[in-house]
Structure formats: C-alpha cells, structure tokens
Coordinates of C-alpha atoms and ligand atoms in Angstrom, one line a residue:
M1 CA 0.0 0.0 0.0
V2 CA 1.5 3.4 -1.0
L3 CA 0.9 5.8 1.8
S4 CA 2.2 9.1 0.5
I5 CA 4.1 9.6 3.8
F6 CA 7.6 9.5 2.1
G7 CA 9.3 12.9 2.0
K8 CA 6.6 14.6 4.0
R9 CA 7.5 17.0 6.8
I10 CA 5.4 15.8 9.8
V11 CA 5.1 17.5 13.2
V12 CA 4.1 15.1 16.0
T13 CA 3.5 16.7 19.4
G14 CA 4.0 14.8 22.6
A15 CA 6.5 12.5 20.8
G16 CA 8.7 11.9 23.8
Q17 CA 6.7 9.0 25.2
G18 CA 3.7 6.7 24.6
I19 CA 1.6 6.9 21.4
G20 CA 3.4 9.9 20.1
R21 CA 6.8 8.3 20.3
A22 CA 5.6 5.1 18.5
L23 CA 4.0 7.3 15.9
A24 CA 7.1 9.3 15.3
L25 CA 9.2 6.1 14.8
R26 CA 6.6 4.6 12.5
L27 CA 6.3 7.7 10.3
S28 CA 10.1 8.0 10.1
K29 CA 10.3 4.3 9.1
F30 CA 7.8 5.1 6.2
G31 CA 10.2 7.9 5.0
G32 CA 8.5 10.9 6.6
K33 CA 10.7 13.7 7.9
V34 CA 9.4 13.7 11.5
I35 CA 9.7 16.8 13.7
A36 CA 9.1 15.5 17.2
V37 CA 7.9 18.2 19.7
S38 CA 7.7 17.4 23.3
R39 CA 8.4 18.7 26.8
T40 CA 11.1 16.5 28.4
Q41 CA 14.5 16.8 26.8
K42 CA 15.8 13.3 27.9
H43 CA 12.8 11.6 26.3
L44 CA 13.5 13.4 23.0
D45 CA 17.2 12.6 23.3
T46 CA 16.5 8.9 23.6
L47 CA 14.1 9.2 20.6
F48 CA 16.9 10.8 18.6
Q49 CA 19.3 8.1 19.6
E50 CA 16.8 5.5 18.5
D51 CA 16.2 7.2 15.1
P52 CA 18.7 10.1 14.2
K53 CA 16.5 10.9 11.2
I54 CA 14.0 12.5 13.6
E55 CA 14.3 16.2 14.3
I56 CA 13.6 17.1 17.9
I57 CA 12.2 20.3 19.4
T58 CA 11.8 20.8 23.1
A59 CA 8.8 22.9 24.0
D60 CA 6.2 23.2 26.7
L61 CA 2.9 23.3 24.7
A62 CA 1.2 25.0 27.7
D63 CA 3.2 28.1 26.8
W64 CA 1.6 29.8 23.7
E65 CA 4.4 32.2 22.8
S66 CA 7.4 29.9 23.0
T67 CA 5.5 27.1 21.3
R68 CA 4.5 29.4 18.5
A69 CA 8.1 30.5 18.0
A70 CA 9.3 26.9 18.0
I71 CA 6.8 25.6 15.5
E72 CA 7.2 28.6 13.2
G73 CA 10.9 27.9 13.3
A74 CA 10.3 24.3 12.2
G75 CA 10.0 25.2 8.5
R76 CA 7.5 23.7 6.1
I77 CA 4.9 21.4 7.6
D78 CA 3.0 19.0 5.4
L79 CA 1.3 16.8 8.0
L80 CA 0.5 17.3 11.7
V81 CA -0.5 15.1 14.6
N82 CA -1.7 16.9 17.7
N83 CA -1.0 14.1 20.2
A84 CA 0.3 15.7 23.4
A85 CA -2.1 15.9 26.3
A86 CA -2.2 16.0 30.1
A87 CA -4.5 14.1 32.4
R88 CA -5.3 14.8 36.0
L89 CA -7.9 12.7 37.7
D90 CA -10.1 13.9 40.5
R91 CA -13.6 13.8 41.7
F92 CA -15.7 16.6 40.1
L93 CA -16.2 18.2 43.5
D94 CA -12.5 18.4 44.1
V95 CA -11.4 19.9 40.7
K96 CA -9.0 22.9 41.2
P97 CA -8.8 25.9 38.9
D98 CA -5.2 25.0 38.0
D99 CA -6.4 21.6 36.7
V100 CA -8.8 23.3 34.4
D101 CA -6.1 25.8 33.2
V102 CA -3.4 23.2 32.6
L103 CA -5.6 20.6 30.9
F104 CA -7.3 23.1 28.6
N105 CA -4.0 24.8 27.8
V106 CA -2.3 21.6 26.7
N107 CA -5.2 19.5 25.4
L108 CA -7.0 22.3 23.5
K109 CA -5.4 25.7 23.3
S110 CA -2.0 24.3 22.1
V111 CA -3.8 22.4 19.4
I112 CA -5.2 25.7 18.1
N113 CA -1.8 27.2 18.3
V114 CA 0.2 24.5 16.6
S115 CA -2.5 23.9 14.0
Q116 CA -2.7 27.5 13.0
V117 CA 1.1 27.5 12.2
A118 CA 0.9 24.2 10.4
A119 CA -2.2 25.1 8.4
K120 CA -0.7 28.4 7.3
S121 CA 2.3 26.4 6.1
M122 CA 0.1 23.9 4.3
I123 CA -1.8 26.7 2.6
A124 CA 1.4 28.5 1.6
T125 CA 2.7 25.4 -0.2
G126 CA -0.6 25.0 -2.1
N127 CA -0.4 21.2 -1.6
G128 CA -3.0 20.9 1.2
G129 CA -2.3 18.5 4.0
S130 CA -3.8 16.4 6.8
I131 CA -4.1 17.0 10.5
V132 CA -5.0 14.3 13.0
N133 CA -6.0 15.2 16.6
I134 CA -5.7 12.5 19.2
S135 CA -8.9 12.7 21.1
S136 CA -10.3 9.9 23.3
Q137 CA -13.4 7.8 24.0
A138 CA -13.6 10.3 27.0
S139 CA -14.9 12.9 24.6
Q140 CA -18.2 11.1 24.2
A141 CA -18.5 8.9 27.3
A142 CA -18.6 10.1 30.9
L143 CA -15.7 8.6 32.9
K144 CA -15.6 8.9 36.6
D145 CA -12.9 11.3 38.0
H146 CA -12.2 12.5 34.4
A147 CA -14.4 15.7 34.4
V148 CA -11.9 18.1 33.0
Y149 CA -10.1 15.6 30.8
C150 CA -13.5 14.6 29.3
A151 CA -14.4 18.2 28.7
T152 CA -11.1 19.0 26.9
K153 CA -11.5 16.0 24.6
A154 CA -15.2 16.9 23.8
A155 CA -14.0 20.4 22.9
L156 CA -11.2 18.8 20.8
D157 CA -13.8 16.8 18.8
Q158 CA -15.8 19.9 18.0
L159 CA -12.7 21.9 17.2
T160 CA -11.8 19.1 14.8
R161 CA -15.1 19.5 13.0
V162 CA -14.8 23.3 12.7
M163 CA -11.2 23.0 11.5
A164 CA -12.4 20.4 8.9
L165 CA -15.1 22.8 7.7
E166 CA -12.8 25.9 7.4
L167 CA -9.6 24.2 6.2
G168 CA -11.3 21.8 3.8
P169 CA -11.4 24.4 1.0
H170 CA -7.6 24.5 1.2
N171 CA -7.5 20.7 0.7
I172 CA -6.5 20.3 4.3
R173 CA -8.3 17.4 6.0
V174 CA -8.7 17.4 9.8
N175 CA -9.8 14.3 11.7
A176 CA -9.6 12.9 15.2
V177 CA -9.1 9.4 16.6
N178 CA -10.7 8.4 19.8
P179 CA -9.0 5.5 21.5
T180 CA -10.1 3.6 24.5
V181 CA -7.5 3.0 27.2
V182 CA -3.9 2.3 26.0
M183 CA -1.5 1.2 28.7
T184 CA 1.0 4.0 28.3
D185 CA 2.2 6.1 31.3
M186 CA -1.1 8.1 30.9
G187 CA -3.2 4.9 30.7
R188 CA -1.5 3.4 33.8
V189 CA -2.4 6.5 35.9
G190 CA -6.1 5.9 35.4
W191 CA -6.4 2.1 34.9
N192 CA -3.6 0.3 36.6
D193 CA -5.9 -1.0 39.4
P194 CA -7.1 -4.4 38.1
E195 CA -10.6 -3.9 39.4
K196 CA -11.0 -0.5 37.7
A197 CA -9.5 -1.9 34.5
A198 CA -11.9 -4.8 34.6
S199 CA -14.9 -2.4 35.0
M200 CA -13.8 -0.8 31.7
T201 CA -12.8 -3.9 29.7
S202 CA -16.2 -5.4 30.6
K203 CA -17.9 -2.6 28.7
I204 CA -15.7 -3.1 25.6
P205 CA -17.2 -5.7 23.2
L206 CA -13.7 -6.9 22.2
G207 CA -12.9 -7.3 25.9
R208 CA -9.5 -5.6 26.0
F209 CA -7.7 -2.2 25.9
A210 CA -6.1 -0.9 22.7
E211 CA -2.5 -1.4 21.8
V212 CA -0.3 1.5 20.9
D213 CA 0.2 0.2 17.4
E214 CA -3.5 0.0 16.8
V215 CA -3.7 3.7 17.4
V216 CA -0.7 4.4 15.3
D217 CA -2.2 2.4 12.4
A218 CA -5.3 4.5 12.3
V219 CA -3.4 7.8 12.5
V220 CA -1.1 6.8 9.7
Y221 CA -4.1 6.0 7.5
L222 CA -5.8 9.3 8.3
L223 CA -2.5 11.2 7.5
S224 CA -2.1 9.3 4.2
N225 CA -3.7 9.8 0.9
R226 CA -5.5 6.5 1.4
S227 CA -8.1 8.5 3.4
S228 CA -8.4 11.3 0.8
M229 CA -12.1 11.8 1.2
I230 CA -12.3 11.5 5.0
N231 CA -12.6 14.8 6.7
G232 CA -14.1 15.9 10.0
V233 CA -14.5 12.4 11.5
T234 CA -13.9 11.3 15.1
L235 CA -12.9 7.7 14.7
P236 CA -13.3 5.5 17.8
I237 CA -10.4 2.9 18.3
D238 CA -12.3 1.4 21.2
G239 CA -13.2 -2.2 20.4
G240 CA -16.9 -1.0 20.2
F241 CA -17.1 0.8 23.6
L242 CA -18.8 3.8 22.2
A243 CA -21.2 1.7 20.0
T244 CA -22.9 0.1 23.0
Ligands
NDP1 P1 1.8 9.8 27.6 O1 1.6 10.4 28.9 O2 2.4 8.4 27.6 O3 2.7 10.7 26.6 C1 2.3 12.0 26.5 C2 3.4 12.8 25.7 O4 2.9 14.2 25.6 C3 4.7 12.8 26.5 O5 5.7 12.7 25.6 C4 4.6 14.2 27.2 O6 5.9 14.7 27.4 C5 3.9 15.0 26.1 N1 3.4 16.2 26.8 C6 2.5 16.3 27.8 N2 2.3 17.5 28.2 C7 3.1 18.3 27.4 C8 3.4 19.7 27.3 N3 2.8 20.6 28.1 N4 4.2 20.1 26.3 C9 4.8 19.2 25.5 N5 4.6 17.9 25.6 C10 3.8 17.4 26.5 O7 0.4 9.7 26.9 P2 -0.3 8.8 25.8 O8 0.8 8.4 24.8 O9 -1.0 7.8 26.5 O10 -1.3 9.8 25.1 C11 -1.2 10.3 23.8 C12 -2.5 10.9 23.4 O11 -3.5 9.9 23.4 C13 -3.1 12.0 24.3 O12 -3.7 13.0 23.6 C14 -4.1 11.2 25.2 O13 -5.1 12.1 25.7 C15 -4.6 10.3 24.2 N6 -5.3 9.1 24.7 C16 -4.6 8.3 25.6 C17 -5.2 7.2 26.1 C18 -4.6 6.3 27.1 O14 -5.3 5.5 27.7 N7 -3.2 6.3 27.2 C19 -6.6 6.9 25.8 C20 -7.2 7.8 24.8 C21 -6.6 8.9 24.3 P3 6.9 14.2 28.5 O15 7.9 13.4 27.8 O16 7.4 15.4 29.2 O17 6.1 13.3 29.5

C-alpha cells in the first residue's frame, strides 16, 4: 500500500513517550521527515538516539508564545499530529482551577496554536495537508474522575469539525481518533488498578484495551492519501465501547 508519507515533513506533538513516540518512529520508518515536539529533553534525546533521522524540538505546549516560535521555526509542515495531552484525575467536587487551566492549555489551546502555524504552512505550499487530533473515548462517554479531561476531549472533537469545515477548501483534511484506554504512562495513571481496569474492559465488546500500534495504524491511515475523502470524523479505536 502506497501511503504518500515519504518525504513529507510531519510534526508530532508529545512524541517523547507513549503513542506519540511510537507514531514518530513509524512515520520516520515510512520515510517521513518527522519533527518531534515534546516537553522533556531526555525523552527526546533517547528518541533521537533510536532514530537520528527524527528532528527534535523541546517545548512546553502550555506556553503559547514559546511554542508558537518553536513551531514557526520548524520550516515547512505537510502533516500534523496533535497528540500531546495532560491528564489529571479527581472527583468533580475536588477539581481545582489549576487543573482546568493546565488541561485546557495543553489539550485544546495548544492544538489551536500548533494547527494555526501548520495550516498556514500547508496553505502556503498549495499542496494541502492532513491533521490528526488525538482525542479519546472520553470525549463522548462520561468517565468517573475525568471531568476536566473529558471536557477537553469533547472540545477537541468539536474543534476538529470546525477545522475540517474551514480548512477543507484549502485541501487540508482534519480528523480525530478516539482511543479507549492504552497502557502508556497516561493509561496506567487511570487504569492500573485491576478492578478498575476490569470495569472498563467489561464494557468493551472486544474485551480488552487498545495497543499503541492499533492507534498508530489509524493515525497513519488518516494522514495518508488512502483516506483522501475522509474529513471531520472522530474515529473510535475502542473495540466497540462507544457503540454500546
Ligand atoms: P503519555 O503520557 O504516555 O505521553 C504524552 C506525551 O505528551 C509525553 O511525551 C509528554 O511529554 C507530552 N506532553 C504532555 N504535556 C506536554 C506539554 N505541556 N508540552 C509538550 N509535551 C507534552 O500519553 P499517551 O501516549 O497515552 O497519550 C497520547 C494521546 O492519546 C493523548 O492525547 C491522550 O489524551 C490520548 N489518549 C490516551 C489514552 C490512554 O489510555 N493512554 C486513551 C485515549 C486517548 P513528557 O515526555 O514530558 O512526559
């Protein structure tokens, strides 16, 4: 299958760990020129050691100005994956203002910031492009202790649709993927407890969590020209959880 990834300049945010890291490595393997943007230098350093073809940029996406400068300095962008996110779990009654600020800054505001820069670059080349936002099943299902996280991902789904509407005429497609739990560092925070994990897997028709590679596969497809008529979707990768 020809994927049209080869030679493309691809920004992946949150590429230091977890899904973003696996995605950066896969896209580079397919011949993409990956620009990995993340917060912790040592995670990016080990990524670069693993694949020196990957360009690394250290940035805290919660900081609008420095992130803007860093992404503008990255040069031409053909494809973008907004993957970075923060999760803080608490009962609704205990949510703090700082939780709201941090989660909306990283999970939503930074997506607007990075996507503006990327979309302007895609428009300037005249070649269009593809943007994939990593949302979650939490955008559509209420998950206990996830009030703010759920709200950021619901907002991200709707942002995805408006971006698809406004950027479509520039031949830029914008889609989201909505995974169920994946046992990355973030996944372990919420679901390490076997009882809690079982309460979730029992609601997933396939009876298990998603693997990192299963998310990567869907993102690669949505970035590629194999999905050339798909725009504005929020694609569950959840073994049927949201269908029930
Ligand atoms: P991880 O926590 O494993 O990795 C997140 C990455 O994002 C890390 O590299 C982290 O940097 C980076 N990051 C976080 N905050 C910032 C910031 N302020 N600035 C720059 N980089 C930042 O998460 P996952 O791989 O599990 O999650 C990836 C995406 O998938 C997220 O959008 C998440 O919401 C979504 N998702 C995850 C699920 C799961 O169960 N794991 C389920 C559904 C969706 P650092 O190296 O400093 O930690």
